[in-house]
Amino acid sequence: MSAKTWGIIAAVVLAAAGTTTALLLRGGGTSDYKALPTCDKLAAAVQGKPTFHVGQNVTHEEPFHGLDPAYMNIRCLTADGATFVEVDLYQKSNMDPLTTNQYPDKQVHDGEWRARDMFGHNQLTTLTPDIAYGSLDYAGSTCTVEQVKHNAEVMLTVPMAKGTAPSAWKTVCKQVAEQQMPKVMDAAL
């Protein structure tokens, strides 16, 4: 082989090594979560240890609107539905879970990108780059905390006391984000 050929081979090997190093530093692929928790495990992490039942569980092998196997979900909730935890796991795919169509850029995105993309859709108040909190209902009767980690997005929703003033509501919801969410994340992942 000529020196030019060896140079091209060396450049390709170095580029591949650089890409591998970048993926390892970013956590690409090796840090993806592959299994969903049980509702009992999640309930044990929520304040008051409520009794949860499975409200939704997308873990089957059959395609779910073209999302499986790139998407898994479990939603565990109380009988009245006021308290719930939802865990979404994303793998590599070109399908947008919100529309069940291809992403507009027609690209295949890894699970971490997809989880972060979904994390931004609820427009909650940012506590950290990975944690947000607020209310998803118009009355402010609940506190929802959302956290993203690698290819997982986890959401905790708890009811708020009736008649809570807006300033007190925000303080209480922030405390849920700071104190309860770490326990829920540990149980979820």
JSON list of C-alpha atoms in Angstrom, two decimals:
[
{"chain": "A", "resi": 1, "resn": "MET", "atom": "CA", "xyz": [0.00, 0.00, 0.00]},
{"chain": "A", "resi": 2, "resn": "SER", "atom": "CA", "xyz": [1.07, 3.52, -0.68]},
{"chain": "A", "resi": 3, "resn": "ALA", "atom": "CA", "xyz": [1.75, 6.12, 1.99]},
{"chain": "A", "resi": 4, "resn": "LYS", "atom": "CA", "xyz": [-1.37, 7.94, 0.83]},
{"chain": "A", "resi": 5, "resn": "THR", "atom": "CA", "xyz": [-3.53, 4.84, 1.44]},
{"chain": "A", "resi": 6, "resn": "TRP", "atom": "CA", "xyz": [-2.00, 4.36, 4.90]},
{"chain": "A", "resi": 7, "resn": "GLY", "atom": "CA", "xyz": [-2.67, 8.02, 5.64]},
{"chain": "A", "resi": 8, "resn": "ILE", "atom": "CA", "xyz": [-6.33, 7.64, 4.68]},
{"chain": "A", "resi": 9, "resn": "ILE", "atom": "CA", "xyz": [-6.67, 4.48, 6.81]},
{"chain": "A", "resi": 10, "resn": "ALA", "atom": "CA", "xyz": [-5.01, 6.24, 9.78]},
{"chain": "A", "resi": 11, "resn": "ALA", "atom": "CA", "xyz": [-7.34, 9.25, 9.38]},
{"chain": "A", "resi": 12, "resn": "VAL", "atom": "CA", "xyz": [-10.40, 6.98, 9.30]},
{"chain": "A", "resi": 13, "resn": "VAL", "atom": "CA", "xyz": [-9.22, 5.06, 12.39]},
{"chain": "A", "resi": 14, "resn": "LEU", "atom": "CA", "xyz": [-8.50, 8.30, 14.27]},
{"chain": "A", "resi": 15, "resn": "ALA", "atom": "CA", "xyz": [-11.86, 9.76, 13.26]},
{"chain": "A", "resi": 16, "resn": "ALA", "atom": "CA", "xyz": [-13.62, 6.62, 14.45]},
{"chain": "A", "resi": 17, "resn": "ALA", "atom": "CA", "xyz": [-11.69, 6.71, 17.72]},
{"chain": "A", "resi": 18, "resn": "GLY", "atom": "CA", "xyz": [-12.62, 10.37, 18.15]},
{"chain": "A", "resi": 19, "resn": "THR", "atom": "CA", "xyz": [-16.28, 9.60, 17.51]},
{"chain": "A", "resi": 20, "resn": "THR", "atom": "CA", "xyz": [-16.18, 6.70, 19.96]},
{"chain": "A", "resi": 21, "resn": "THR", "atom": "CA", "xyz": [-14.51, 8.88, 22.59]},
{"chain": "A", "resi": 22, "resn": "ALA", "atom": "CA", "xyz": [-17.10, 11.61, 22.05]},
{"chain": "A", "resi": 23, "resn": "LEU", "atom": "CA", "xyz": [-19.93, 9.06, 22.39]},
{"chain": "A", "resi": 24, "resn": "LEU", "atom": "CA", "xyz": [-18.42, 7.68, 25.58]},
{"chain": "A", "resi": 25, "resn": "LEU", "atom": "CA", "xyz": [-18.03, 11.14, 27.06]},
{"chain": "A", "resi": 26, "resn": "ARG", "atom": "CA", "xyz": [-21.61, 12.01, 26.12]},
{"chain": "A", "resi": 27, "resn": "GLY", "atom": "CA", "xyz": [-22.87, 8.69, 27.42]},
{"chain": "A", "resi": 28, "resn": "GLY", "atom": "CA", "xyz": [-24.15, 7.66, 24.00]},
{"chain": "A", "resi": 29, "resn": "GLY", "atom": "CA", "xyz": [-25.96, 4.35, 24.07]},
{"chain": "A", "resi": 30, "resn": "THR", "atom": "CA", "xyz": [-24.25, 2.78, 27.07]},
{"chain": "A", "resi": 31, "resn": "SER", "atom": "CA", "xyz": [-26.26, 4.81, 29.56]},
{"chain": "A", "resi": 32, "resn": "ASP", "atom": "CA", "xyz": [-29.69, 4.19, 28.02]},
{"chain": "A", "resi": 33, "resn": "TYR", "atom": "CA", "xyz": [-32.30, 2.79, 30.39]},
{"chain": "A", "resi": 34, "resn": "LYS", "atom": "CA", "xyz": [-33.94, -0.36, 29.05]},
{"chain": "A", "resi": 35, "resn": "ALA", "atom": "CA", "xyz": [-36.50, -1.43, 31.67]},
{"chain": "A", "resi": 36, "resn": "LEU", "atom": "CA", "xyz": [-39.50, 0.19, 33.30]},
{"chain": "A", "resi": 37, "resn": "PRO", "atom": "CA", "xyz": [-40.00, 0.14, 37.08]},
{"chain": "A", "resi": 38, "resn": "THR", "atom": "CA", "xyz": [-43.01, -1.38, 38.84]},
{"chain": "A", "resi": 39, "resn": "CYS", "atom": "CA", "xyz": [-45.81, 0.73, 40.26]},
{"chain": "A", "resi": 40, "resn": "ASP", "atom": "CA", "xyz": [-45.05, -0.64, 43.74]},
{"chain": "A", "resi": 41, "resn": "LYS", "atom": "CA", "xyz": [-41.46, 0.59, 43.50]},
{"chain": "A", "resi": 42, "resn": "LEU", "atom": "CA", "xyz": [-42.61, 4.04, 42.36]},
{"chain": "A", "resi": 43, "resn": "ALA", "atom": "CA", "xyz": [-45.31, 4.27, 45.07]},
{"chain": "A", "resi": 44, "resn": "ALA", "atom": "CA", "xyz": [-42.71, 3.55, 47.75]},
{"chain": "A", "resi": 45, "resn": "ALA", "atom": "CA", "xyz": [-40.78, 6.64, 46.62]},
{"chain": "A", "resi": 46, "resn": "VAL", "atom": "CA", "xyz": [-43.74, 9.05, 46.69]},
{"chain": "A", "resi": 47, "resn": "GLN", "atom": "CA", "xyz": [-44.58, 10.88, 49.91]},
{"chain": "A", "resi": 48, "resn": "GLY", "atom": "CA", "xyz": [-47.35, 9.04, 51.77]},
{"chain": "A", "resi": 49, "resn": "LYS", "atom": "CA", "xyz": [-46.61, 5.85, 49.80]},
{"chain": "A", "resi": 50, "resn": "PRO", "atom": "CA", "xyz": [-49.94, 5.86, 47.91]},
{"chain": "A", "resi": 51, "resn": "THR", "atom": "CA", "xyz": [-51.44, 2.72, 46.45]},
{"chain": "A", "resi": 52, "resn": "PHE", "atom": "CA", "xyz": [-50.81, 2.81, 42.72]},
{"chain": "A", "resi": 53, "resn": "HIS", "atom": "CA", "xyz": [-52.30, 0.79, 39.91]},
{"chain": "A", "resi": 54, "resn": "VAL", "atom": "CA", "xyz": [-51.13, 0.65, 36.33]},
{"chain": "A", "resi": 55, "resn": "GLY", "atom": "CA", "xyz": [-52.95, 3.20, 34.20]},
{"chain": "A", "resi": 56, "resn": "GLN", "atom": "CA", "xyz": [-50.92, 2.63, 31.06]},
{"chain": "A", "resi": 57, "resn": "ASN", "atom": "CA", "xyz": [-48.12, 0.25, 30.24]},
{"chain": "A", "resi": 58, "resn": "VAL", "atom": "CA", "xyz": [-46.56, 0.28, 26.79]},
{"chain": "A", "resi": 59, "resn": "THR", "atom": "CA", "xyz": [-44.00, -2.51, 26.91]},
{"chain": "A", "resi": 60, "resn": "HIS", "atom": "CA", "xyz": [-45.38, -5.01, 24.45]},
{"chain": "A", "resi": 61, "resn": "GLU", "atom": "CA", "xyz": [-43.48, -6.22, 21.42]},
{"chain": "A", "resi": 62, "resn": "GLU", "atom": "CA", "xyz": [-46.18, -5.31, 18.92]},
{"chain": "A", "resi": 63, "resn": "PRO", "atom": "CA", "xyz": [-45.88, -1.91, 17.25]},
{"chain": "A", "resi": 64, "resn": "PHE", "atom": "CA", "xyz": [-47.70, 0.93, 19.02]},
{"chain": "A", "resi": 65, "resn": "HIS", "atom": "CA", "xyz": [-48.46, 3.49, 16.30]},
{"chain": "A", "resi": 66, "resn": "GLY", "atom": "CA", "xyz": [-44.98, 2.82, 14.92]},
{"chain": "A", "resi": 67, "resn": "LEU", "atom": "CA", "xyz": [-43.27, 3.83, 18.18]},
{"chain": "A", "resi": 68, "resn": "ASP", "atom": "CA", "xyz": [-42.18, 0.44, 19.55]},
{"chain": "A", "resi": 69, "resn": "PRO", "atom": "CA", "xyz": [-39.57, -0.70, 20.26]},
{"chain": "A", "resi": 70, "resn": "ALA", "atom": "CA", "xyz": [-38.22, 2.86, 20.40]},
{"chain": "A", "resi": 71, "resn": "TYR", "atom": "CA", "xyz": [-40.67, 3.90, 23.12]},
{"chain": "A", "resi": 72, "resn": "MET", "atom": "CA", "xyz": [-41.77, 2.38, 26.42]},
{"chain": "A", "resi": 73, "resn": "ASN", "atom": "CA", "xyz": [-44.01, 3.93, 29.02]},
{"chain": "A", "resi": 74, "resn": "ILE", "atom": "CA", "xyz": [-45.61, 3.18, 32.36]},
{"chain": "A", "resi": 75, "resn": "ARG", "atom": "CA", "xyz": [-48.09, 5.39, 34.18]},
{"chain": "A", "resi": 76, "resn": "CYS", "atom": "CA", "xyz": [-48.87, 4.52, 37.78]},
{"chain": "A", "resi": 77, "resn": "LEU", "atom": "CA", "xyz": [-51.69, 6.33, 39.52]},
{"chain": "A", "resi": 78, "resn": "THR", "atom": "CA", "xyz": [-53.93, 6.39, 42.55]},
{"chain": "A", "resi": 79, "resn": "ALA", "atom": "CA", "xyz": [-57.59, 5.28, 42.31]},
{"chain": "A", "resi": 80, "resn": "ASP", "atom": "CA", "xyz": [-58.74, 8.91, 42.02]},
{"chain": "A", "resi": 81, "resn": "GLY", "atom": "CA", "xyz": [-55.97, 9.73, 39.53]},
{"chain": "A", "resi": 82, "resn": "ALA", "atom": "CA", "xyz": [-54.85, 12.75, 41.57]},
{"chain": "A", "resi": 83, "resn": "THR", "atom": "CA", "xyz": [-51.33, 11.41, 42.18]},
{"chain": "A", "resi": 84, "resn": "PHE", "atom": "CA", "xyz": [-49.35, 9.69, 39.46]},
{"chain": "A", "resi": 85, "resn": "VAL", "atom": "CA", "xyz": [-45.88, 8.93, 38.20]},
{"chain": "A", "resi": 86, "resn": "GLU", "atom": "CA", "xyz": [-45.14, 8.42, 34.54]},
{"chain": "A", "resi": 87, "resn": "VAL", "atom": "CA", "xyz": [-41.88, 7.02, 33.18]},
{"chain": "A", "resi": 88, "resn": "ASP", "atom": "CA", "xyz": [-41.08, 7.27, 29.46]},
{"chain": "A", "resi": 89, "resn": "LEU", "atom": "CA", "xyz": [-38.05, 5.56, 27.93]},
{"chain": "A", "resi": 90, "resn": "TYR", "atom": "CA", "xyz": [-36.91, 6.49, 24.43]},
{"chain": "A", "resi": 91, "resn": "GLN", "atom": "CA", "xyz": [-34.60, 4.60, 22.13]},
{"chain": "A", "resi": 92, "resn": "LYS", "atom": "CA", "xyz": [-33.26, 5.58, 18.73]},
{"chain": "A", "resi": 93, "resn": "SER", "atom": "CA", "xyz": [-36.02, 6.44, 16.24]},
{"chain": "A", "resi": 94, "resn": "ASN", "atom": "CA", "xyz": [-37.15, 8.87, 13.57]},
{"chain": "A", "resi": 95, "resn": "MET", "atom": "CA", "xyz": [-40.72, 8.94, 14.96]},
{"chain": "A", "resi": 96, "resn": "ASP", "atom": "CA", "xyz": [-42.09, 11.86, 16.98]},
{"chain": "A", "resi": 97, "resn": "PRO", "atom": "CA", "xyz": [-44.13, 10.43, 19.90]},
{"chain": "A", "resi": 98, "resn": "LEU", "atom": "CA", "xyz": [-46.44, 13.46, 19.90]},
{"chain": "A", "resi": 99, "resn": "THR", "atom": "CA", "xyz": [-47.50, 13.13, 16.28]},
{"chain": "A", "resi": 100, "resn": "THR", "atom": "CA", "xyz": [-46.58, 9.47, 15.59]},
{"chain": "A", "resi": 101, "resn": "ASN", "atom": "CA", "xyz": [-45.08, 10.78, 12.34]},
{"chain": "A", "resi": 102, "resn": "GLN", "atom": "CA", "xyz": [-41.49, 11.20, 11.26]},
{"chain": "A", "resi": 103, "resn": "TYR", "atom": "CA", "xyz": [-39.63, 14.12, 12.78]},
{"chain": "A", "resi": 104, "resn": "PRO", "atom": "CA", "xyz": [-39.74, 17.16, 10.47]},
{"chain": "A", "resi": 105, "resn": "ASP", "atom": "CA", "xyz": [-35.98, 16.84, 9.85]},
{"chain": "A", "resi": 106, "resn": "LYS", "atom": "CA", "xyz": [-36.53, 13.17, 8.80]},
{"chain": "A", "resi": 107, "resn": "GLN", "atom": "CA", "xyz": [-33.50, 12.21, 10.93]},
{"chain": "A", "resi": 108, "resn": "VAL", "atom": "CA", "xyz": [-33.06, 9.29, 13.30]},
{"chain": "A", "resi": 109, "resn": "HIS", "atom": "CA", "xyz": [-32.41, 10.69, 16.78]},
{"chain": "A", "resi": 110, "resn": "ASP", "atom": "CA", "xyz": [-30.95, 8.82, 19.74]},
{"chain": "A", "resi": 111, "resn": "GLY", "atom": "CA", "xyz": [-32.98, 8.21, 22.89]},
{"chain": "A", "resi": 112, "resn": "GLU", "atom": "CA", "xyz": [-31.33, 10.99, 24.86]},
{"chain": "A", "resi": 113, "resn": "TRP", "atom": "CA", "xyz": [-32.17, 13.58, 22.19]},
{"chain": "A", "resi": 114, "resn": "ARG", "atom": "CA", "xyz": [-35.76, 12.36, 22.03]},
{"chain": "A", "resi": 115, "resn": "ALA", "atom": "CA", "xyz": [-36.20, 12.47, 25.83]},
{"chain": "A", "resi": 116, "resn": "ARG", "atom": "CA", "xyz": [-34.83, 16.03, 25.96]},
{"chain": "A", "resi": 117, "resn": "ASP", "atom": "CA", "xyz": [-37.09, 17.06, 23.09]},
{"chain": "A", "resi": 118, "resn": "MET", "atom": "CA", "xyz": [-40.16, 15.77, 24.96]},
{"chain": "A", "resi": 119, "resn": "PHE", "atom": "CA", "xyz": [-38.95, 17.39, 28.20]},
{"chain": "A", "resi": 120, "resn": "GLY", "atom": "CA", "xyz": [-39.34, 20.85, 26.70]},
{"chain": "A", "resi": 121, "resn": "HIS", "atom": "CA", "xyz": [-42.94, 20.47, 25.52]},
{"chain": "A", "resi": 122, "resn": "ASN", "atom": "CA", "xyz": [-44.76, 21.10, 28.81]},
{"chain": "A", "resi": 123, "resn": "GLN", "atom": "CA", "xyz": [-43.25, 24.59, 29.32]},
{"chain": "A", "resi": 124, "resn": "LEU", "atom": "CA", "xyz": [-42.88, 24.24, 33.08]},
{"chain": "A", "resi": 125, "resn": "THR", "atom": "CA", "xyz": [-40.68, 26.46, 35.27]},
{"chain": "A", "resi": 126, "resn": "THR", "atom": "CA", "xyz": [-37.05, 25.37, 35.05]},
{"chain": "A", "resi": 127, "resn": "LEU", "atom": "CA", "xyz": [-35.40, 24.46, 38.34]},
{"chain": "A", "resi": 128, "resn": "THR", "atom": "CA", "xyz": [-32.25, 23.00, 36.74]},
{"chain": "A", "resi": 129, "resn": "PRO", "atom": "CA", "xyz": [-31.53, 22.12, 33.10]},
{"chain": "A", "resi": 130, "resn": "ASP", "atom": "CA", "xyz": [-32.91, 18.64, 33.83]},
{"chain": "A", "resi": 131, "resn": "ILE", "atom": "CA", "xyz": [-35.80, 19.42, 36.22]},
{"chain": "A", "resi": 132, "resn": "ALA", "atom": "CA", "xyz": [-38.89, 21.56, 35.71]},
{"chain": "A", "resi": 133, "resn": "TYR", "atom": "CA", "xyz": [-42.03, 22.07, 37.79]},
{"chain": "A", "resi": 134, "resn": "GLY", "atom": "CA", "xyz": [-45.42, 23.72, 37.54]},
{"chain": "A", "resi": 135, "resn": "SER", "atom": "CA", "xyz": [-49.03, 22.90, 36.91]},
{"chain": "A", "resi": 136, "resn": "LEU", "atom": "CA", "xyz": [-50.43, 21.27, 33.82]},
{"chain": "A", "resi": 137, "resn": "ASP", "atom": "CA", "xyz": [-54.01, 22.18, 34.76]},
{"chain": "A", "resi": 138, "resn": "TYR", "atom": "CA", "xyz": [-55.56, 25.62, 34.50]},
{"chain": "A", "resi": 139, "resn": "ALA", "atom": "CA", "xyz": [-56.75, 25.71, 38.10]},
{"chain": "A", "resi": 140, "resn": "GLY", "atom": "CA", "xyz": [-53.31, 25.05, 39.60]},
{"chain": "A", "resi": 141, "resn": "SER", "atom": "CA", "xyz": [-54.77, 22.21, 41.65]},
{"chain": "A", "resi": 142, "resn": "THR", "atom": "CA", "xyz": [-51.77, 19.96, 40.98]},
{"chain": "A", "resi": 143, "resn": "CYS", "atom": "CA", "xyz": [-48.01, 20.19, 41.05]},
{"chain": "A", "resi": 144, "resn": "THR", "atom": "CA", "xyz": [-46.16, 18.43, 38.25]},
{"chain": "A", "resi": 145, "resn": "VAL", "atom": "CA", "xyz": [-42.42, 17.85, 38.32]},
{"chain": "A", "resi": 146, "resn": "GLU", "atom": "CA", "xyz": [-40.64, 16.57, 35.25]},
{"chain": "A", "resi": 147, "resn": "GLN", "atom": "CA", "xyz": [-37.06, 15.34, 35.06]},
{"chain": "A", "resi": 148, "resn": "VAL", "atom": "CA", "xyz": [-35.01, 14.03, 32.17]},
{"chain": "A", "resi": 149, "resn": "LYS", "atom": "CA", "xyz": [-31.98, 11.77, 32.55]},
{"chain": "A", "resi": 150, "resn": "HIS", "atom": "CA", "xyz": [-30.27, 10.10, 29.62]},
{"chain": "A", "resi": 151, "resn": "ASN", "atom": "CA", "xyz": [-33.06, 8.53, 27.54]},
{"chain": "A", "resi": 152, "resn": "ALA", "atom": "CA", "xyz": [-35.68, 8.71, 30.32]},
{"chain": "A", "resi": 153, "resn": "GLU", "atom": "CA", "xyz": [-38.29, 11.31, 31.12]},
{"chain": "A", "resi": 154, "resn": "VAL", "atom": "CA", "xyz": [-40.05, 10.97, 34.47]},
{"chain": "A", "resi": 155, "resn": "MET", "atom": "CA", "xyz": [-43.08, 12.96, 35.62]},
{"chain": "A", "resi": 156, "resn": "LEU", "atom": "CA", "xyz": [-44.55, 13.18, 39.13]},
{"chain": "A", "resi": 157, "resn": "THR", "atom": "CA", "xyz": [-47.93, 14.84, 39.69]},
{"chain": "A", "resi": 158, "resn": "VAL", "atom": "CA", "xyz": [-49.37, 15.42, 43.16]},
{"chain": "A", "resi": 159, "resn": "PRO", "atom": "CA", "xyz": [-52.51, 17.30, 44.24]},
{"chain": "A", "resi": 160, "resn": "MET", "atom": "CA", "xyz": [-52.20, 20.68, 45.96]},
{"chain": "A", "resi": 161, "resn": "ALA", "atom": "CA", "xyz": [-54.27, 21.75, 48.97]},
{"chain": "A", "resi": 162, "resn": "LYS", "atom": "CA", "xyz": [-57.42, 23.60, 47.92]},
{"chain": "A", "resi": 163, "resn": "GLY", "atom": "CA", "xyz": [-57.24, 27.35, 48.33]},
{"chain": "A", "resi": 164, "resn": "THR", "atom": "CA", "xyz": [-53.44, 27.50, 48.23]},
{"chain": "A", "resi": 165, "resn": "ALA", "atom": "CA", "xyz": [-52.36, 31.04, 47.35]},
{"chain": "A", "resi": 166, "resn": "PRO", "atom": "CA", "xyz": [-50.32, 31.30, 44.12]},
{"chain": "A", "resi": 167, "resn": "SER", "atom": "CA", "xyz": [-47.13, 32.37, 45.94]},
{"chain": "A", "resi": 168, "resn": "ALA", "atom": "CA", "xyz": [-47.47, 29.49, 48.44]},
{"chain": "A", "resi": 169, "resn": "TRP", "atom": "CA", "xyz": [-48.35, 27.09, 45.63]},
{"chain": "A", "resi": 170, "resn": "LYS", "atom": "CA", "xyz": [-45.11, 27.87, 43.80]},
{"chain": "A", "resi": 171, "resn": "THR", "atom": "CA", "xyz": [-43.05, 27.39, 46.98]},
{"chain": "A", "resi": 172, "resn": "VAL", "atom": "CA", "xyz": [-44.70, 24.06, 47.78]},
{"chain": "A", "resi": 173, "resn": "CYS", "atom": "CA", "xyz": [-44.35, 22.80, 44.20]},
{"chain": "A", "resi": 174, "resn": "LYS", "atom": "CA", "xyz": [-40.66, 23.77, 44.15]},
{"chain": "A", "resi": 175, "resn": "GLN", "atom": "CA", "xyz": [-40.19, 21.78, 47.39]},
{"chain": "A", "resi": 176, "resn": "VAL", "atom": "CA", "xyz": [-41.81, 18.76, 45.72]},
{"chain": "A", "resi": 177, "resn": "ALA", "atom": "CA", "xyz": [-39.28, 19.15, 42.89]},
{"chain": "A", "resi": 178, "resn": "GLU", "atom": "CA", "xyz": [-36.35, 19.44, 45.28]},
{"chain": "A", "resi": 179, "resn": "GLN", "atom": "CA", "xyz": [-37.34, 16.85, 47.90]},
{"chain": "A", "resi": 180, "resn": "GLN", "atom": "CA", "xyz": [-39.62, 14.22, 46.35]},
{"chain": "A", "resi": 181, "resn": "MET", "atom": "CA", "xyz": [-38.40, 14.06, 42.76]},
{"chain": "A", "resi": 182, "resn": "PRO", "atom": "CA", "xyz": [-34.89, 12.71, 43.59]},
{"chain": "A", "resi": 183, "resn": "LYS", "atom": "CA", "xyz": [-36.52, 9.74, 45.39]},
{"chain": "A", "resi": 184, "resn": "VAL", "atom": "CA", "xyz": [-38.89, 9.14, 42.49]},
{"chain": "A", "resi": 185, "resn": "MET", "atom": "CA", "xyz": [-36.00, 9.27, 39.99]},
{"chain": "A", "resi": 186, "resn": "ASP", "atom": "CA", "xyz": [-34.03, 6.74, 42.04]},
{"chain": "A", "resi": 187, "resn": "ALA", "atom": "CA", "xyz": [-37.03, 4.40, 42.06]},
{"chain": "A", "resi": 188, "resn": "ALA", "atom": "CA", "xyz": [-37.78, 4.95, 38.37]},
{"chain": "A", "resi": 189, "resn": "LEU", "atom": "CA", "xyz": [-34.28, 4.33, 37.09]}
]
